[in-house]
Amino acid sequence: WVNKSQKNFKTPDEWFQGAERFEGSWWTDWEQWIKKKSGTRVPARQPKQSKKLANAPGDYVLVRSD
């Protein structure tokens, strides 16, 4: 839903009365917008392998905070 009016509406219902429904998703518009603002695409990095600290849920759940 889009209302192109520049008016300051007092209620959502007032805004909705002048709104127009558009089918589809806003994602396609956003994708075009963000491409213009972004640099060149790069391949995803591989995360570093870190050593395992403890099994889930972790040792911290055994610590008391008296």
mmCIF file of N, CA and C in Angstrom:
data_model
loop_
_atom_site.group_PDB
_atom_site.id
_atom_site.type_symbol
_atom_site.label_atom_id
_atom_site.label_comp_id
_atom_site.label_asym_id
_atom_site.label_seq_id
_atom_site.Cartn_x
_atom_site.Cartn_y
_atom_site.Cartn_z
ATOM 1 N N TRP A 1 0.847 -1.169 0.000
ATOM 2 C CA TRP A 1 0.000 0.000 0.000
ATOM 3 C C TRP A 1 0.887 1.224 0.000
ATOM 4 N N VAL A 2 0.541 2.192 -0.834
ATOM 5 C CA VAL A 2 1.310 3.427 -0.950
ATOM 6 C C VAL A 2 0.340 4.604 -1.004
ATOM 7 N N ASN A 3 0.645 5.627 -0.238
ATOM 8 C CA ASN A 3 -0.101 6.875 -0.333
ATOM 9 C C ASN A 3 0.917 7.946 -0.658
ATOM 10 N N LYS A 4 0.848 8.490 -1.856
ATOM 11 C CA LYS A 4 1.848 9.448 -2.325
ATOM 12 C C LYS A 4 1.563 10.874 -1.875
ATOM 13 N N SER A 5 0.514 11.061 -1.102
ATOM 14 C CA SER A 5 0.165 12.397 -0.632
ATOM 15 C C SER A 5 1.235 12.929 0.315
ATOM 16 N N GLN A 6 1.482 14.203 0.259
ATOM 17 C CA GLN A 6 2.453 14.852 1.151
ATOM 18 C C GLN A 6 1.789 15.332 2.441
ATOM 19 N N LYS A 7 0.518 15.056 2.592
ATOM 20 C CA LYS A 7 -0.256 15.506 3.741
ATOM 21 C C LYS A 7 0.188 14.782 5.011
ATOM 22 N N ASN A 8 0.098 15.477 6.136
ATOM 23 C CA ASN A 8 0.324 14.838 7.433
ATOM 24 C C ASN A 8 -1.011 14.300 7.926
ATOM 25 N N PHE A 9 -1.145 13.007 7.956
ATOM 26 C CA PHE A 9 -2.399 12.378 8.339
ATOM 27 C C PHE A 9 -2.511 12.287 9.850
ATOM 28 N N LYS A 10 -3.731 12.429 10.336
ATOM 29 C CA LYS A 10 -3.965 12.366 11.785
ATOM 30 C C LYS A 10 -4.219 10.940 12.259
ATOM 31 N N THR A 11 -4.702 10.098 11.367
ATOM 32 C CA THR A 11 -4.999 8.713 11.752
ATOM 33 C C THR A 11 -4.555 7.767 10.641
ATOM 34 N N PRO A 12 -4.320 6.517 10.983
ATOM 35 C CA PRO A 12 -4.004 5.527 9.949
ATOM 36 C C PRO A 12 -5.156 5.358 8.948
ATOM 37 N N ASP A 13 -6.386 5.430 9.433
ATOM 38 C CA ASP A 13 -7.529 5.283 8.532
ATOM 39 C C ASP A 13 -7.567 6.405 7.499
ATOM 40 N N GLU A 14 -7.222 7.611 7.911
ATOM 41 C CA GLU A 14 -7.179 8.738 6.976
ATOM 42 C C GLU A 14 -6.125 8.493 5.891
ATOM 43 N N TRP A 15 -4.959 7.984 6.303
ATOM 44 C CA TRP A 15 -3.912 7.645 5.335
ATOM 45 C C TRP A 15 -4.403 6.559 4.378
ATOM 46 N N PHE A 16 -5.057 5.539 4.939
ATOM 47 C CA PHE A 16 -5.482 4.387 4.147
ATOM 48 C C PHE A 16 -6.519 4.759 3.095
ATOM 49 N N GLN A 17 -7.362 5.731 3.389
ATOM 50 C CA GLN A 17 -8.401 6.134 2.434
ATOM 51 C C GLN A 17 -7.806 6.581 1.103
ATOM 52 N N GLY A 18 -6.645 7.199 1.125
ATOM 53 C CA GLY A 18 -6.016 7.661 -0.102
ATOM 54 C C GLY A 18 -4.922 6.751 -0.612
ATOM 55 N N ALA A 19 -4.744 5.589 0.023
ATOM 56 C CA ALA A 19 -3.659 4.682 -0.358
ATOM 57 C C ALA A 19 -4.053 3.824 -1.546
ATOM 58 N N GLU A 20 -3.051 3.405 -2.278
ATOM 59 C CA GLU A 20 -3.244 2.565 -3.453
ATOM 60 C C GLU A 20 -2.510 1.244 -3.236
ATOM 61 N N ARG A 21 -3.172 0.158 -3.585
ATOM 62 C CA ARG A 21 -2.572 -1.170 -3.409
ATOM 63 C C ARG A 21 -1.706 -1.519 -4.610
ATOM 64 N N PHE A 22 -0.530 -2.061 -4.334
ATOM 65 C CA PHE A 22 0.373 -2.546 -5.378
ATOM 66 C C PHE A 22 0.659 -4.008 -5.112
ATOM 67 N N GLU A 23 0.498 -4.829 -6.138
ATOM 68 C CA GLU A 23 0.780 -6.261 -6.007
ATOM 69 C C GLU A 23 2.285 -6.493 -6.025
ATOM 70 N N GLY A 24 2.683 -7.605 -5.486
ATOM 71 C CA GLY A 24 4.096 -7.969 -5.515
ATOM 72 C C GLY A 24 4.804 -7.591 -4.229
ATOM 73 N N SER A 25 6.100 -7.552 -4.294
ATOM 74 C CA SER A 25 6.941 -7.319 -3.133
ATOM 75 C C SER A 25 7.775 -6.055 -3.302
ATOM 76 N N TRP A 26 8.053 -5.409 -2.200
ATOM 77 C CA TRP A 26 8.921 -4.228 -2.217
ATOM 78 C C TRP A 26 10.379 -4.620 -2.395
ATOM 79 N N TRP A 27 10.694 -5.895 -2.253
ATOM 80 C CA TRP A 27 12.090 -6.341 -2.346
ATOM 81 C C TRP A 27 12.704 -6.044 -3.707
ATOM 82 N N THR A 28 11.932 -6.171 -4.774
ATOM 83 C CA THR A 28 12.505 -5.924 -6.102
ATOM 84 C C THR A 28 12.899 -4.458 -6.256
ATOM 85 N N ASP A 29 12.082 -3.541 -5.737
ATOM 86 C CA ASP A 29 12.444 -2.116 -5.765
ATOM 87 C C ASP A 29 13.679 -1.858 -4.902
ATOM 88 N N TRP A 30 13.722 -2.483 -3.735
ATOM 89 C CA TRP A 30 14.857 -2.305 -2.832
ATOM 90 C C TRP A 30 16.135 -2.837 -3.477
ATOM 91 N N GLU A 31 16.027 -3.992 -4.142
ATOM 92 C CA GLU A 31 17.209 -4.580 -4.784
ATOM 93 C C GLU A 31 17.808 -3.628 -5.821
ATOM 94 N N GLN A 32 16.968 -3.017 -6.633
ATOM 95 C CA GLN A 32 17.458 -2.069 -7.635
ATOM 96 C C GLN A 32 18.098 -0.856 -6.962
ATOM 97 N N TRP A 33 17.495 -0.380 -5.887
ATOM 98 C CA TRP A 33 18.014 0.789 -5.162
ATOM 99 C C TRP A 33 19.382 0.469 -4.539
ATOM 100 N N ILE A 34 19.485 -0.690 -3.884
ATOM 101 C CA ILE A 34 20.722 -1.020 -3.169
ATOM 102 C C ILE A 34 21.857 -1.309 -4.137
ATOM 103 N N LYS A 35 21.561 -1.844 -5.326
ATOM 104 C CA LYS A 35 22.605 -2.093 -6.321
ATOM 105 C C LYS A 35 23.289 -0.797 -6.728
ATOM 106 N N LYS A 36 22.528 0.290 -6.815
ATOM 107 C CA LYS A 36 23.101 1.583 -7.184
ATOM 108 C C LYS A 36 24.006 2.131 -6.088
ATOM 109 N N LYS A 37 23.763 1.745 -4.856
ATOM 110 C CA LYS A 37 24.524 2.256 -3.716
ATOM 111 C C LYS A 37 25.702 1.367 -3.339
ATOM 112 N N SER A 38 25.762 0.175 -3.923
ATOM 113 C CA SER A 38 26.767 -0.811 -3.527
ATOM 114 C C SER A 38 27.954 -0.812 -4.477
ATOM 115 N N GLY A 39 29.050 -1.340 -3.998
ATOM 116 C CA GLY A 39 30.239 -1.518 -4.833
ATOM 117 C C GLY A 39 30.130 -2.812 -5.612
ATOM 118 N N THR A 40 31.248 -3.248 -6.127
ATOM 119 C CA THR A 40 31.251 -4.496 -6.888
ATOM 120 C C THR A 40 31.057 -5.685 -5.950
ATOM 121 N N ARG A 41 30.460 -6.722 -6.476
ATOM 122 C CA ARG A 41 30.214 -7.915 -5.677
ATOM 123 C C ARG A 41 31.508 -8.692 -5.496
ATOM 124 N N VAL A 42 31.647 -9.298 -4.353
ATOM 125 C CA VAL A 42 32.821 -10.127 -4.052
ATOM 126 C C VAL A 42 32.333 -11.489 -3.561
ATOM 127 N N PRO A 43 33.142 -12.524 -3.737
ATOM 128 C CA PRO A 43 32.734 -13.836 -3.240
ATOM 129 C C PRO A 43 32.642 -13.834 -1.713
ATOM 130 N N ALA A 44 31.767 -14.657 -1.208
ATOM 131 C CA ALA A 44 31.624 -14.783 0.244
ATOM 132 C C ALA A 44 32.906 -15.339 0.847
ATOM 133 N N ARG A 45 33.267 -14.835 2.010
ATOM 134 C CA ARG A 45 34.453 -15.341 2.718
ATOM 135 C C ARG A 45 34.101 -16.632 3.450
ATOM 136 N N GLN A 46 35.089 -17.483 3.598
ATOM 137 C CA GLN A 46 34.920 -18.686 4.400
ATOM 138 C C GLN A 46 35.242 -18.331 5.852
ATOM 139 N N PRO A 47 34.363 -18.679 6.775
ATOM 140 C CA PRO A 47 34.648 -18.364 8.178
ATOM 141 C C PRO A 47 35.864 -19.136 8.679
ATOM 142 N N LYS A 48 36.595 -18.513 9.592
ATOM 143 C CA LYS A 48 37.741 -19.187 10.194
ATOM 144 C C LYS A 48 37.245 -20.305 11.092
ATOM 145 N N GLN A 49 37.997 -21.376 11.108
ATOM 146 C CA GLN A 49 37.662 -22.479 12.000
ATOM 147 C C GLN A 49 38.254 -22.164 13.371
ATOM 148 N N SER A 50 37.402 -22.052 14.349
ATOM 149 C CA SER A 50 37.904 -21.788 15.699
ATOM 150 C C SER A 50 37.746 -23.047 16.538
ATOM 151 N N LYS A 51 38.571 -23.118 17.556
ATOM 152 C CA LYS A 51 38.468 -24.308 18.390
ATOM 153 C C LYS A 51 37.187 -24.242 19.218
ATOM 154 N N LYS A 52 36.648 -25.378 19.463
ATOM 155 C CA LYS A 52 35.405 -25.489 20.208
ATOM 156 C C LYS A 52 35.691 -25.190 21.676
ATOM 157 N N LEU A 53 34.876 -24.320 22.266
ATOM 158 C CA LEU A 53 35.085 -23.959 23.666
ATOM 159 C C LEU A 53 34.443 -24.962 24.607
ATOM 160 N N ALA A 54 33.206 -25.342 24.329
ATOM 161 C CA ALA A 54 32.492 -26.293 25.176
ATOM 162 C C ALA A 54 31.250 -26.748 24.434
ATOM 163 N N ASN A 55 30.675 -27.856 24.866
ATOM 164 C CA ASN A 55 29.430 -28.315 24.284
ATOM 165 C C ASN A 55 28.298 -27.359 24.674
ATOM 166 N N ALA A 56 27.293 -27.275 23.831
ATOM 167 C CA ALA A 56 26.122 -26.453 24.144
ATOM 168 C C ALA A 56 25.434 -27.033 25.361
ATOM 169 N N PRO A 57 24.879 -26.256 26.250
ATOM 170 C CA PRO A 57 24.703 -24.818 26.163
ATOM 171 C C PRO A 57 25.902 -24.017 26.636
ATOM 172 N N GLY A 58 26.968 -24.655 27.029
ATOM 173 C CA GLY A 58 28.174 -23.952 27.450
ATOM 174 C C GLY A 58 28.384 -24.037 28.953
ATOM 175 N N ASP A 59 29.656 -23.846 29.347
ATOM 176 C CA ASP A 59 29.999 -23.953 30.769
ATOM 177 C C ASP A 59 29.437 -22.814 31.603
ATOM 178 N N TYR A 60 29.148 -21.662 30.960
ATOM 179 C CA TYR A 60 28.710 -20.506 31.733
ATOM 180 C C TYR A 60 27.393 -20.764 32.473
ATOM 181 N N VAL A 61 26.602 -21.725 32.023
ATOM 182 C CA VAL A 61 25.329 -21.980 32.703
ATOM 183 C C VAL A 61 25.535 -22.594 34.086
ATOM 184 N N LEU A 62 26.743 -23.076 34.338
ATOM 185 C CA LEU A 62 27.038 -23.663 35.650
ATOM 186 C C LEU A 62 27.578 -22.647 36.633
ATOM 187 N N VAL A 63 27.862 -21.420 36.182
ATOM 188 C CA VAL A 63 28.433 -20.399 37.031
ATOM 189 C C VAL A 63 27.328 -19.700 37.822
ATOM 190 N N ARG A 64 27.558 -19.588 39.129
ATOM 191 C CA ARG A 64 26.595 -18.892 39.992
ATOM 192 C C ARG A 64 26.956 -17.413 40.060
ATOM 193 N N SER A 65 25.949 -16.580 40.151
ATOM 194 C CA SER A 65 26.198 -15.137 40.220
ATOM 195 C C SER A 65 25.733 -14.571 41.556
ATOM 196 N N ASP A 66 26.088 -15.267 42.625
ATOM 197 C CA ASP A 66 25.653 -14.840 43.976
ATOM 198 C C ASP A 66 26.056 -13.452 44.295
#
